[in-house]
Amino acid sequence: MTTRWTVFCAIIDNFGDIGVCWRLARQLRQEHALDLELWVDDWLALSAFLKAQLPELHDQNGSLDQDTLLADGVLLRRWHNPWQGDAAIDDHIAKSDVIIEAFGCELPASVKLALGKVQKPVLWLNLEYLSAEQWVKECHGLSSPQPVAKQVRKHFFFPGFEQGTGGLLREADILENHARWQQHAERRQQLLQMTGLGAKNQADHLLVSLFSYDTPALSGWLDALAEQTQPAICFVPEGKSLTAVSRHFARPELVAGDVVSAGALSVAVLPFRSQNDYDELLSLCDFNLVRGEDSFVRAQWAARPFIWHIYPQEDGVHMLKLQAFEHLYLDGLETEAAKAWRAFSNGWNQGEDCRELWHYLRPQLSGLQSHGRKWQKKLAVMPDLATNLVNFETLFKLSAHP
Ligand code: TRH
């Protein structure tokens, strides 16, 4: 019998929450043949991910007007706020084998009530944010006592970079895809042609991608790219990073298709890509600036040198998370490259001028490239997040029916 999983995703901001849930849902469906429903509260954010798959479903405003949609085998359902599920829907959800509340979003109260009435064991998971901090290993898998019913058990599930955590999202074919994209020089050429930059001889250009939050650090980096001897092309998908780019070039607004130049640098604005196309972009660039959670992980599978713009938190706790990652990632990297990476990473994340920091980092890119491959291999030895979730459920079932 197919196992039924239901995932709840409430979008806080940006694309990370839905980016992770959508990727996870598709992988669980495609690689583990689960019967999967994904409830999402913000369909405008969701629609950004469906443009490539389902262009015909978008109305004139670019948003989705349906409440239910089947995409890549995943049943997508609109989570209205306040919850508009009826007794039959609540009952159906409560009978799932696994319910995931992503990133601590609260299940609707009536679903919890329905859970209290089910007769079979249900695994209720709180899928947490990714962190490299040491406490993650201790907290991964811990249960949280829930009064709803004895057959319903809630656990915390922590993604992570080390054995003993929930692991990272990694599709079965992603490493092969990166190897293929990187082997064929014409893929880079096609990318350049798409932006209208393909006619020049770009074999010796440095290609970089930028997907960051708005930061004053960007301007110095763009200056550094403009003044270096090697010509550079910076690809910027539409979104928050564009605010700082427009400011830098004194342009009121930049949109997909625009190209702006200064010195050795051309900046090409791309439309928001499908997740697969974004993976390819990361693969084809020599250096990637990524952010949040999902693009940060994807850059590590691409195994290209990268800098992580961590999601800033008001209490500054993000810098501790950044240091925890640095501690794992820089292990085994030659001192000068590690120093340059750390300096740029800290400078970028603290909004400093990164001009000189780039000139210091730039000569280290080839060392960082080899390090990135080793790091990718080290991570790939561990089971991926979707597999870990499925294994967790198997153990749960065994414990429920010994
Ligand atoms: O968008 P993010 O900043 O997301 C988040 C959220 O802010 C969230 O609330 C916060 O808690 C979390 O960060 C830490 O960055 P992230 O996680 O990289 O998500 C972006 C998603 O968008 C990811 O799935 C990759 C995808 N993407 C595309 O599919 N196409 C594109 O062209 C680009 C640039 C990104």
Coordinates of C-alpha atoms and ligand atoms in Angstrom, one line a residue:
M1 CA 0.0 0.0 0.0
T2 CA 1.3 3.5 -0.9
T3 CA 2.3 5.5 2.1
R4 CA 0.5 8.8 2.4
W5 CA 2.5 11.9 3.4
T6 CA 1.2 15.5 4.0
V7 CA 3.5 18.5 4.1
F8 CA 2.5 21.9 5.5
C9 CA 4.4 24.9 4.3
A10 CA 3.8 28.5 5.6
I11 CA 5.9 31.0 3.8
I12 CA 7.6 33.5 6.1
D13 CA 9.3 35.4 3.3
N14 CA 11.4 35.0 0.2
F15 CA 11.7 31.6 -1.5
G16 CA 13.5 29.3 0.9
D17 CA 10.5 27.7 2.8
I18 CA 8.7 26.8 -0.4
G19 CA 12.0 26.1 -2.3
V20 CA 12.8 23.4 0.3
C21 CA 9.3 22.0 0.5
W22 CA 8.8 21.8 -3.2
R23 CA 12.1 20.1 -3.8
L24 CA 11.5 17.7 -0.9
A25 CA 8.0 16.9 -2.1
R26 CA 9.1 16.2 -5.6
Q27 CA 11.9 13.9 -4.4
L28 CA 9.7 12.0 -2.0
R29 CA 7.2 11.5 -4.8
Q30 CA 9.7 10.6 -7.6
E31 CA 12.3 8.6 -5.7
H32 CA 10.2 7.0 -3.0
A33 CA 6.8 6.8 -4.7
L34 CA 4.9 8.3 -1.9
D35 CA 1.4 9.7 -2.2
L36 CA 2.1 13.3 -1.4
E37 CA 0.1 16.4 -0.6
L38 CA 1.8 19.8 -0.1
W39 CA -0.3 22.5 1.5
V40 CA 1.1 26.0 0.8
D41 CA -0.3 29.3 2.1
D42 CA 1.3 31.6 -0.5
W43 CA 0.6 30.6 -4.0
L44 CA 2.3 33.7 -5.5
A45 CA 5.6 32.5 -4.1
L46 CA 4.8 28.9 -5.2
S47 CA 4.0 30.1 -8.7
A48 CA 7.6 31.3 -9.2
F49 CA 8.6 27.6 -9.1
L50 CA 5.9 26.4 -11.5
K51 CA 6.4 28.8 -14.3
A52 CA 8.6 26.5 -16.2
Q53 CA 6.5 23.3 -15.6
L54 CA 3.1 24.8 -15.9
P55 CA 3.1 28.0 -17.8
E56 CA -0.5 27.6 -18.9
L57 CA -1.7 27.6 -15.3
H58 CA -0.7 31.2 -14.7
D59 CA -3.3 33.9 -15.0
Q60 CA -2.6 37.4 -16.4
N61 CA -1.0 38.5 -13.1
G62 CA 1.3 35.6 -13.1
S63 CA -0.4 33.9 -10.1
L64 CA -2.3 30.7 -9.8
D65 CA -6.0 30.9 -9.3
Q66 CA -6.7 27.3 -8.5
D67 CA -6.9 25.8 -5.0
T68 CA -5.7 22.4 -6.0
L69 CA -3.0 21.5 -8.6
L70 CA -1.1 18.4 -9.6
A71 CA 2.5 19.1 -10.5
D72 CA 5.3 16.6 -10.9
G73 CA 3.1 14.0 -9.2
V74 CA 2.7 16.2 -6.1
L75 CA -0.8 17.3 -5.2
L76 CA -0.5 21.0 -4.3
R77 CA -3.2 22.5 -2.1
R78 CA -3.9 26.1 -1.1
W79 CA -3.7 26.6 2.7
H80 CA -6.1 29.4 3.3
N81 CA -5.7 31.5 6.4
P82 CA -7.9 31.1 8.4
W83 CA -8.0 27.4 7.7
Q84 CA -10.9 26.4 5.5
G85 CA -10.6 22.7 5.6
D86 CA -13.9 20.8 6.4
A87 CA -14.3 17.7 8.5
A88 CA -13.6 15.4 5.5
I89 CA -10.4 17.2 4.6
D90 CA -9.2 17.3 8.2
D91 CA -10.0 13.6 8.6
H92 CA -8.2 12.8 5.3
I93 CA -5.0 14.7 6.5
A94 CA -5.1 13.1 9.9
K95 CA -5.1 9.7 8.4
S96 CA -1.7 10.4 6.7
D97 CA 1.1 8.1 7.7
V98 CA 3.4 11.1 8.0
I99 CA 2.6 14.8 8.6
I100 CA 5.4 17.3 8.2
E101 CA 5.1 20.8 9.5
A102 CA 7.9 22.5 7.8
F103 CA 10.0 25.0 9.8
G104 CA 7.7 25.0 12.8
C105 CA 4.6 26.2 11.0
E106 CA 1.6 25.2 13.2
L107 CA -0.9 22.6 12.0
P108 CA -4.4 24.0 11.8
A109 CA -6.2 23.4 15.1
S110 CA -9.0 21.3 13.5
V111 CA -6.4 19.0 11.9
K112 CA -4.9 18.5 15.3
L113 CA -8.3 17.6 16.7
A114 CA -8.8 15.1 13.8
L115 CA -5.4 13.6 14.6
G116 CA -6.7 12.9 18.1
K117 CA -9.4 10.6 16.7
V118 CA -7.3 8.5 14.3
Q119 CA -6.9 4.8 15.0
K120 CA -3.5 4.2 13.4
P121 CA 0.0 5.4 14.2
V122 CA 0.8 8.7 12.7
L123 CA 4.3 10.2 12.6
W124 CA 4.2 14.0 13.0
L125 CA 7.5 15.7 12.1
N126 CA 8.7 19.2 12.6
L127 CA 11.2 19.7 9.8
E128 CA 13.6 22.4 11.1
Y129 CA 15.9 24.9 9.5
L130 CA 19.4 23.8 8.4
S131 CA 22.2 24.6 10.8
A132 CA 25.8 23.3 11.1
E133 CA 25.8 23.9 14.9
Q134 CA 26.9 21.1 17.1
W135 CA 23.7 20.9 19.1
V136 CA 21.8 19.8 15.9
K137 CA 23.2 16.2 16.3
E138 CA 21.9 16.1 19.9
C139 CA 18.4 17.4 19.0
H140 CA 17.8 15.6 15.8
G141 CA 15.0 13.0 16.1
L142 CA 14.0 14.0 19.7
S143 CA 10.4 13.5 20.4
S144 CA 8.0 16.2 21.6
P145 CA 5.3 15.0 23.9
Q146 CA 1.9 15.7 22.3
P147 CA -1.4 15.4 24.1
V148 CA -3.4 14.8 20.9
A149 CA -3.4 11.0 21.0
K150 CA -1.1 8.1 22.1
Q151 CA -0.7 6.7 18.6
V152 CA 0.5 10.1 17.2
R153 CA 4.1 10.8 17.8
K154 CA 5.8 14.1 17.1
H155 CA 9.6 14.4 16.5
F156 CA 12.0 17.1 15.5
F157 CA 13.9 16.5 12.3
F158 CA 17.0 18.5 11.8
P159 CA 18.8 18.7 8.4
G160 CA 22.6 19.0 8.8
F161 CA 26.0 18.4 7.4
E162 CA 27.2 15.6 9.6
Q163 CA 26.3 12.0 10.4
G164 CA 23.7 11.9 13.1
T165 CA 21.7 14.7 11.6
G166 CA 18.9 14.6 9.0
G167 CA 21.3 15.3 6.1
L168 CA 20.8 17.5 3.1
L169 CA 18.4 17.5 0.2
R170 CA 20.1 15.7 -2.6
E171 CA 18.4 14.1 -5.6
A172 CA 19.7 10.8 -6.9
D173 CA 20.9 12.3 -10.2
I174 CA 22.2 15.7 -9.1
L175 CA 25.9 14.9 -9.0
E176 CA 25.7 13.3 -12.4
N177 CA 23.9 16.3 -13.7
H178 CA 26.6 18.7 -12.4
A179 CA 29.3 16.5 -14.0
R180 CA 27.5 16.6 -17.3
W181 CA 26.9 20.4 -17.2
Q182 CA 30.5 21.0 -16.4
Q183 CA 32.0 18.7 -19.0
H184 CA 30.3 20.5 -22.0
A185 CA 31.8 23.9 -22.8
E186 CA 28.8 24.6 -25.1
R187 CA 26.5 24.9 -22.1
R188 CA 28.4 27.9 -20.9
Q189 CA 28.2 29.3 -24.4
Q190 CA 24.4 28.7 -24.6
L191 CA 24.0 30.6 -21.3
L192 CA 25.9 33.6 -22.7
Q193 CA 24.0 33.5 -25.9
M194 CA 20.7 33.6 -23.9
T195 CA 21.8 36.9 -22.4
G196 CA 23.0 38.3 -25.7
L197 CA 26.6 38.2 -24.6
G198 CA 27.5 35.1 -26.5
A199 CA 28.9 36.7 -29.6
K200 CA 32.1 37.8 -27.9
N201 CA 34.9 35.3 -27.1
Q202 CA 34.1 34.4 -23.6
A203 CA 36.3 31.4 -23.0
D204 CA 38.5 33.3 -20.7
H205 CA 35.8 35.2 -18.8
L206 CA 35.1 34.7 -15.2
L207 CA 31.4 33.8 -14.8
V208 CA 29.8 34.5 -11.4
S209 CA 26.2 34.3 -10.1
L210 CA 24.6 36.5 -7.5
F211 CA 21.6 35.5 -5.4
S212 CA 21.9 37.5 -2.2
Y213 CA 19.9 39.8 0.1
D214 CA 20.2 43.6 -0.4
T215 CA 23.5 44.6 1.1
P216 CA 26.0 47.5 1.0
A217 CA 28.7 44.9 0.5
L218 CA 27.7 44.4 -3.1
S219 CA 29.0 47.7 -4.5
G220 CA 32.7 47.1 -3.6
W221 CA 32.5 43.6 -5.0
L222 CA 31.1 44.9 -8.3
D223 CA 33.8 47.6 -8.4
A224 CA 36.5 44.9 -7.8
L225 CA 35.1 42.8 -10.7
A226 CA 35.0 45.9 -13.0
E227 CA 38.6 46.8 -12.3
Q228 CA 40.3 43.3 -12.5
T229 CA 42.1 42.4 -15.7
Q230 CA 40.0 39.3 -16.4
P231 CA 36.6 40.2 -17.9
A232 CA 33.7 39.0 -15.8
I233 CA 30.0 38.3 -16.3
C234 CA 27.8 38.4 -13.3
F235 CA 24.4 36.7 -13.7
V236 CA 21.7 38.0 -11.4
P237 CA 18.3 36.3 -11.3
E238 CA 15.4 38.7 -10.7
G239 CA 14.7 39.4 -7.0
K240 CA 16.2 41.1 -4.0
S241 CA 19.8 41.2 -5.2
L242 CA 18.7 43.5 -8.0
T243 CA 18.0 46.4 -5.6
A244 CA 21.6 46.8 -4.7
V245 CA 22.7 46.2 -8.3
S246 CA 20.4 48.9 -9.6
R247 CA 21.6 51.3 -6.9
H248 CA 25.2 50.6 -7.9
F249 CA 24.6 51.3 -11.6
A250 CA 22.3 54.3 -10.7
R251 CA 19.4 52.6 -12.6
P252 CA 15.9 53.1 -11.3
E253 CA 15.0 49.5 -12.1
L254 CA 16.6 46.5 -13.8
V255 CA 14.5 43.7 -15.3
A256 CA 15.2 40.3 -16.8
G257 CA 17.0 40.7 -20.1
D258 CA 18.9 43.9 -19.1
V259 CA 22.7 43.9 -19.3
V260 CA 24.7 46.7 -17.6
S261 CA 28.5 47.1 -17.9
A262 CA 31.3 48.9 -16.1
G263 CA 35.0 48.3 -17.0
A264 CA 35.7 44.5 -17.2
L265 CA 32.3 43.6 -15.8
S266 CA 29.0 42.9 -17.4
V267 CA 26.0 42.2 -15.3
A268 CA 23.2 40.2 -17.0
V269 CA 19.8 40.1 -15.3
L270 CA 18.1 36.7 -15.7
P271 CA 14.4 35.7 -15.1
F272 CA 13.8 33.6 -12.0
R273 CA 14.7 30.1 -13.3
S274 CA 13.3 26.7 -12.5
Q275 CA 15.1 24.9 -9.7
N276 CA 16.8 22.7 -12.2
D277 CA 17.9 25.6 -14.4
Y278 CA 19.2 27.4 -11.3
D279 CA 21.3 24.3 -10.5
E280 CA 22.7 24.4 -13.9
L281 CA 23.6 28.1 -13.6
L282 CA 25.5 27.3 -10.3
S283 CA 27.3 24.6 -12.2
L284 CA 28.4 26.8 -15.1
C285 CA 29.7 29.7 -13.0
D286 CA 33.2 29.9 -11.6
F287 CA 31.9 31.5 -8.4
N288 CA 28.5 31.7 -6.8
L289 CA 27.0 34.0 -4.2
V290 CA 24.1 32.2 -2.6
R291 CA 21.9 32.8 0.4
G292 CA 19.3 31.4 2.9
E293 CA 19.1 27.7 2.9
D294 CA 18.4 25.9 -0.3
S295 CA 20.6 27.9 -2.8
F296 CA 23.4 27.5 -0.2
V297 CA 23.0 23.7 -0.3
R298 CA 22.7 23.7 -4.1
A299 CA 26.0 25.6 -4.4
Q300 CA 27.7 22.8 -2.5
W301 CA 26.4 20.1 -4.8
A302 CA 27.7 22.3 -7.8
A303 CA 31.1 22.2 -6.0
R304 CA 32.1 25.6 -7.4
P305 CA 33.7 28.2 -5.0
F306 CA 30.9 30.0 -3.2
I307 CA 30.1 32.5 -0.5
W308 CA 27.0 32.2 1.7
H309 CA 24.9 35.2 2.4
I310 CA 23.2 33.9 5.6
Y311 CA 19.7 35.0 6.4
P312 CA 20.2 37.9 8.8
Q313 CA 18.5 37.6 12.2
E314 CA 17.9 40.6 14.4
D315 CA 19.7 39.2 17.5
G316 CA 22.8 38.5 15.4
V317 CA 22.6 34.8 16.0
H318 CA 23.2 34.2 12.3
M319 CA 26.9 35.0 12.8
L320 CA 27.2 32.0 15.1
K321 CA 25.5 29.8 12.5
L322 CA 27.9 31.1 9.9
Q323 CA 30.9 30.4 12.1
A324 CA 29.6 26.8 12.8
F325 CA 29.5 26.2 9.0
E326 CA 32.9 27.8 8.5
H327 CA 34.3 25.5 11.1
L328 CA 33.1 22.4 9.2
Y329 CA 33.7 23.7 5.6
L330 CA 37.1 25.1 6.0
D331 CA 38.5 22.0 7.6
G332 CA 41.4 20.7 5.4
L333 CA 41.6 23.8 3.3
E334 CA 45.1 25.3 2.9
T335 CA 45.6 28.3 5.2
E336 CA 45.8 31.2 2.8
A337 CA 42.6 30.1 0.9
A338 CA 40.8 29.6 4.2
K339 CA 41.8 33.0 5.4
A340 CA 40.7 34.7 2.2
W341 CA 37.4 32.8 2.2
R342 CA 36.7 33.6 5.8
A343 CA 37.6 37.3 5.4
F344 CA 35.3 37.7 2.4
S345 CA 32.5 35.7 4.0
N346 CA 32.6 37.8 7.2
G347 CA 33.0 41.1 5.2
W348 CA 30.0 40.2 3.0
N349 CA 27.8 39.1 5.9
Q350 CA 28.6 42.2 7.9
G351 CA 27.9 44.6 5.0
E352 CA 31.5 45.8 4.6
D353 CA 33.2 47.0 1.5
C354 CA 34.4 43.8 -0.2
R355 CA 36.5 45.4 -2.9
E356 CA 39.9 44.5 -1.4
L357 CA 38.6 41.3 0.0
W358 CA 37.7 40.1 -3.5
H359 CA 41.2 40.9 -4.8
Y360 CA 42.5 38.8 -1.9
L361 CA 40.0 35.9 -2.6
R362 CA 40.3 35.9 -6.4
P363 CA 43.7 34.1 -6.6
Q364 CA 42.4 31.4 -4.3
L365 CA 39.5 30.3 -6.5
S366 CA 41.4 27.3 -8.0
G367 CA 42.3 26.0 -4.6
L368 CA 38.7 26.6 -3.5
Q369 CA 37.5 24.7 -6.5
S370 CA 39.4 21.6 -5.6
H371 CA 38.3 22.0 -2.0
G372 CA 34.7 22.3 -3.2
R373 CA 34.9 18.9 -4.9
K374 CA 36.3 17.2 -1.8
W375 CA 33.6 18.8 0.3
Q376 CA 30.9 17.7 -2.2
K377 CA 32.2 14.1 -2.0
K378 CA 32.4 14.1 1.8
L379 CA 28.8 15.3 2.0
A380 CA 27.6 12.9 -0.7
V381 CA 28.7 9.9 1.4
M382 CA 25.9 10.6 3.8
P383 CA 22.3 9.6 3.1
D384 CA 20.2 12.5 1.8
L385 CA 17.4 14.2 3.7
A386 CA 14.5 12.5 1.8
T387 CA 16.0 9.0 2.4
N388 CA 16.6 9.8 6.0
L389 CA 13.0 10.9 6.4
V390 CA 11.7 7.7 4.8
N391 CA 14.1 5.6 7.0
F392 CA 12.8 7.5 10.1
E393 CA 9.3 6.5 9.2
T394 CA 10.3 2.9 8.7
L395 CA 11.8 2.8 12.2
F396 CA 8.7 4.5 13.6
K397 CA 6.4 1.9 12.0
L398 CA 8.5 -0.9 13.4
S399 CA 8.3 0.6 16.9
A400 CA 4.6 1.1 16.5
H401 CA 4.0 -2.5 15.4
P402 CA 6.9 -4.4 16.9
Ligands
TRH1 O1 14.8 32.9 -0.7 P1 15.7 32.6 0.4 O2 16.4 33.8 1.0 O3 15.0 31.8 1.5 C1 15.0 31.8 2.8 C2 13.8 32.4 3.4 O4 14.0 33.8 3.5 C3 13.4 31.8 4.7 O5 12.4 32.5 5.3 C4 14.6 31.7 5.5 O6 14.2 31.2 6.7 C5 15.6 30.9 4.8 O7 16.0 31.5 3.6 C6 16.8 30.6 5.6 O8 16.9 31.6 -0.1 P2 17.0 30.1 -0.4 O9 16.8 29.3 0.8 O10 18.2 29.9 -1.1 O11 15.7 29.8 -1.4 C7 15.7 30.2 -2.7 C8 15.0 29.2 -3.5 O12 14.8 29.7 -4.9 C9 15.8 27.9 -3.7 O13 15.0 26.8 -3.8 C10 16.5 28.1 -5.1 C11 15.4 28.8 -5.8 N1 15.7 29.5 -7.0 C12 15.2 29.1 -8.2 O14 14.5 28.1 -8.3 N2 15.4 29.9 -9.3 C13 16.2 31.0 -9.3 O15 16.4 31.6 -10.4 C14 16.8 31.4 -8.0 C15 17.7 32.6 -8.0 C16 16.5 30.6 -6.9

